[in-house]
Short mmCIF file of C-alpha atoms in Angstrom, two decimals:
data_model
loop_
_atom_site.label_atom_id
_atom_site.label_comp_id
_atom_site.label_asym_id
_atom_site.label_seq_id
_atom_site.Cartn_x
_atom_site.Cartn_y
_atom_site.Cartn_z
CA UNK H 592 0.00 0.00 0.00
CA UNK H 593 0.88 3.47 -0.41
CA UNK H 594 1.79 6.11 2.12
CA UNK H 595 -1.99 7.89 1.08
CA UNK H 596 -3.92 4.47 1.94
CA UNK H 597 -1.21 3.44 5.16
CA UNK H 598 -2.59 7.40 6.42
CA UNK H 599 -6.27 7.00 5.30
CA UNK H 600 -6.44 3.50 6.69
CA UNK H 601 -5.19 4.90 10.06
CA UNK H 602 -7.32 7.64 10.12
CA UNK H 603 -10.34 5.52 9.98
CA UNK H 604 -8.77 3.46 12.61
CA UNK H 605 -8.75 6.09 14.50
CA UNK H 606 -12.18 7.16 14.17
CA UNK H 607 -10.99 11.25 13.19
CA UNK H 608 -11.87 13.25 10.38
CA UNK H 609 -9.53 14.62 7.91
CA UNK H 610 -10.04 18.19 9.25
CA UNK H 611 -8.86 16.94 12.62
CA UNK H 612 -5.97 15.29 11.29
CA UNK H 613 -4.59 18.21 8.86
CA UNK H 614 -5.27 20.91 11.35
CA UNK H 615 -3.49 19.07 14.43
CA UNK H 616 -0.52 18.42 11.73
CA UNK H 617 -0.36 22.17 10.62
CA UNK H 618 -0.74 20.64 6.95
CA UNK H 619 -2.55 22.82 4.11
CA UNK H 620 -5.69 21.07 3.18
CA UNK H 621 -4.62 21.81 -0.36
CA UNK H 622 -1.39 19.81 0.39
CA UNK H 623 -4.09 17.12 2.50
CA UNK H 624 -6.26 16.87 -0.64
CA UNK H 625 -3.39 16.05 -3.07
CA UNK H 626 -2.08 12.93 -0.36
CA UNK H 627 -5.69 12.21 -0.23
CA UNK H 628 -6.44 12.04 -3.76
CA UNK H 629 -3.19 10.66 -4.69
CA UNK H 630 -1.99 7.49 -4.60
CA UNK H 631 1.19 8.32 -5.94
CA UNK H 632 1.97 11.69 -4.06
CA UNK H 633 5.53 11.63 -2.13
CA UNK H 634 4.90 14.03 0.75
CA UNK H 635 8.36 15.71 2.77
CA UNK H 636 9.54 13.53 5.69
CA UNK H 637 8.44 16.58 7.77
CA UNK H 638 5.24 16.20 6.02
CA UNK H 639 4.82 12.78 7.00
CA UNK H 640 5.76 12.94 10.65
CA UNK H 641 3.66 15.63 11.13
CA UNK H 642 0.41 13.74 9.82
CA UNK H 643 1.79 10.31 11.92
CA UNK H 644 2.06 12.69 15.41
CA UNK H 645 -1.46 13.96 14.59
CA UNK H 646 -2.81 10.47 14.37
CA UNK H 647 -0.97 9.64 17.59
CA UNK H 648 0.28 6.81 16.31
CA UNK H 649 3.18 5.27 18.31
CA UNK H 650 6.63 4.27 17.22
CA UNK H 651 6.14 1.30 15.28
CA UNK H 652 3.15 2.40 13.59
CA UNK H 653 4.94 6.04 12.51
CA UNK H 654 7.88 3.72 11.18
CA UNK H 655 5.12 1.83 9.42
CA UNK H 656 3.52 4.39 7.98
CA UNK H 657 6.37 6.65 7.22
CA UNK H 658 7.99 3.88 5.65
CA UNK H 659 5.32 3.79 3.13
CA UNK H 660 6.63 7.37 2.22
CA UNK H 661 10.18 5.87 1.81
CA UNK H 662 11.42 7.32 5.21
CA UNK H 663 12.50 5.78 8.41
CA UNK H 664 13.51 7.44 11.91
CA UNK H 665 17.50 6.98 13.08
CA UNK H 666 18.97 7.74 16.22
CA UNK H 667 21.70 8.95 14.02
CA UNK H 668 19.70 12.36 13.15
CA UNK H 669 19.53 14.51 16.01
CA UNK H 670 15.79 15.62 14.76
CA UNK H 671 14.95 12.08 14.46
CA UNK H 672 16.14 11.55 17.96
CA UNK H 673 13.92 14.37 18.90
CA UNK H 674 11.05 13.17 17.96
CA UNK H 675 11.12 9.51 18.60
CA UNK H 676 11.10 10.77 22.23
CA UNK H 677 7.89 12.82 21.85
CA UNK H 678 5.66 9.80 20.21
CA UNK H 679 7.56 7.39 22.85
CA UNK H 680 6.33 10.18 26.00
CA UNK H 681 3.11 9.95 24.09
CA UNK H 682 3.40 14.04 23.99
CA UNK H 683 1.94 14.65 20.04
CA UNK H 684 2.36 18.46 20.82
CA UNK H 685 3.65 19.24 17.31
CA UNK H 686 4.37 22.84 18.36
CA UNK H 687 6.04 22.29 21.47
CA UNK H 688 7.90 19.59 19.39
CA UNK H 689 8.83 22.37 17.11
CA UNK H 690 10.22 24.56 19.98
CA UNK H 691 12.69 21.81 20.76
CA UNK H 692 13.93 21.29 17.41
CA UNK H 693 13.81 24.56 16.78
CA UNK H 694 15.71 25.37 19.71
CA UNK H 695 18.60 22.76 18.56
CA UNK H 696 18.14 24.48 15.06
CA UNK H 697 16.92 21.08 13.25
CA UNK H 698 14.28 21.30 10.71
CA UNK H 699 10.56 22.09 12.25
CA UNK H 700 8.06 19.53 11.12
CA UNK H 701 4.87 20.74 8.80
CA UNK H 702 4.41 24.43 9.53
#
């Protein structure tokens, strides 16, 4: 499956709407509609992680659906690092995330 249906699927899972999702990701609902209606659409790692901390997914189900998008978390990237320990406290603040990367000058997630 795609990165679109892996996000879609979880979202139903879930039980949110796509409003919820977007809007607690700081994604564009243009940029929402194109991963929705997309198969094929290869959204930013930031992108991704963004969408996977608004679903409050945890570790291995980020990795799972990130992977989709071709990406994977290391603890060899400082910003990786950073947020692995966010979904593993369970904390899915994506702006207080982006205060701590931010802070360590590592790229923000979706903004």
């Amino acid at each position: 499956s795609s990165f679109s249906e892996a996000l879609l699927e979880q979202i139903d899972r879930h039980g949110l709407t796509d409003p919820e999702v977007y809007r607690r990701a700081n994604v564009d609902r243009k940029l929402f509609s194109k991963i929705r209606n997309n198969s094929q659409y290869q959204p930013k790692k930031t992108t991704a992680l963004s969408l996977a901390i608004a679903l409050r997914l945890d570790l291995n189900e980020t990795l799972e659906v990130i992977g989709k998008a071709g990406y994977t978390l290391t603890p060899s990237s400082k910003a990786d690092l950073v947020v692995m320990y966010f979904i593993e406290h369970e904390n899915w603040d994506i702006d207080l995330i982006n205060q701590v990367l931010f802070k360590f000058k590592l790229p923000l997630l979706a903004y």
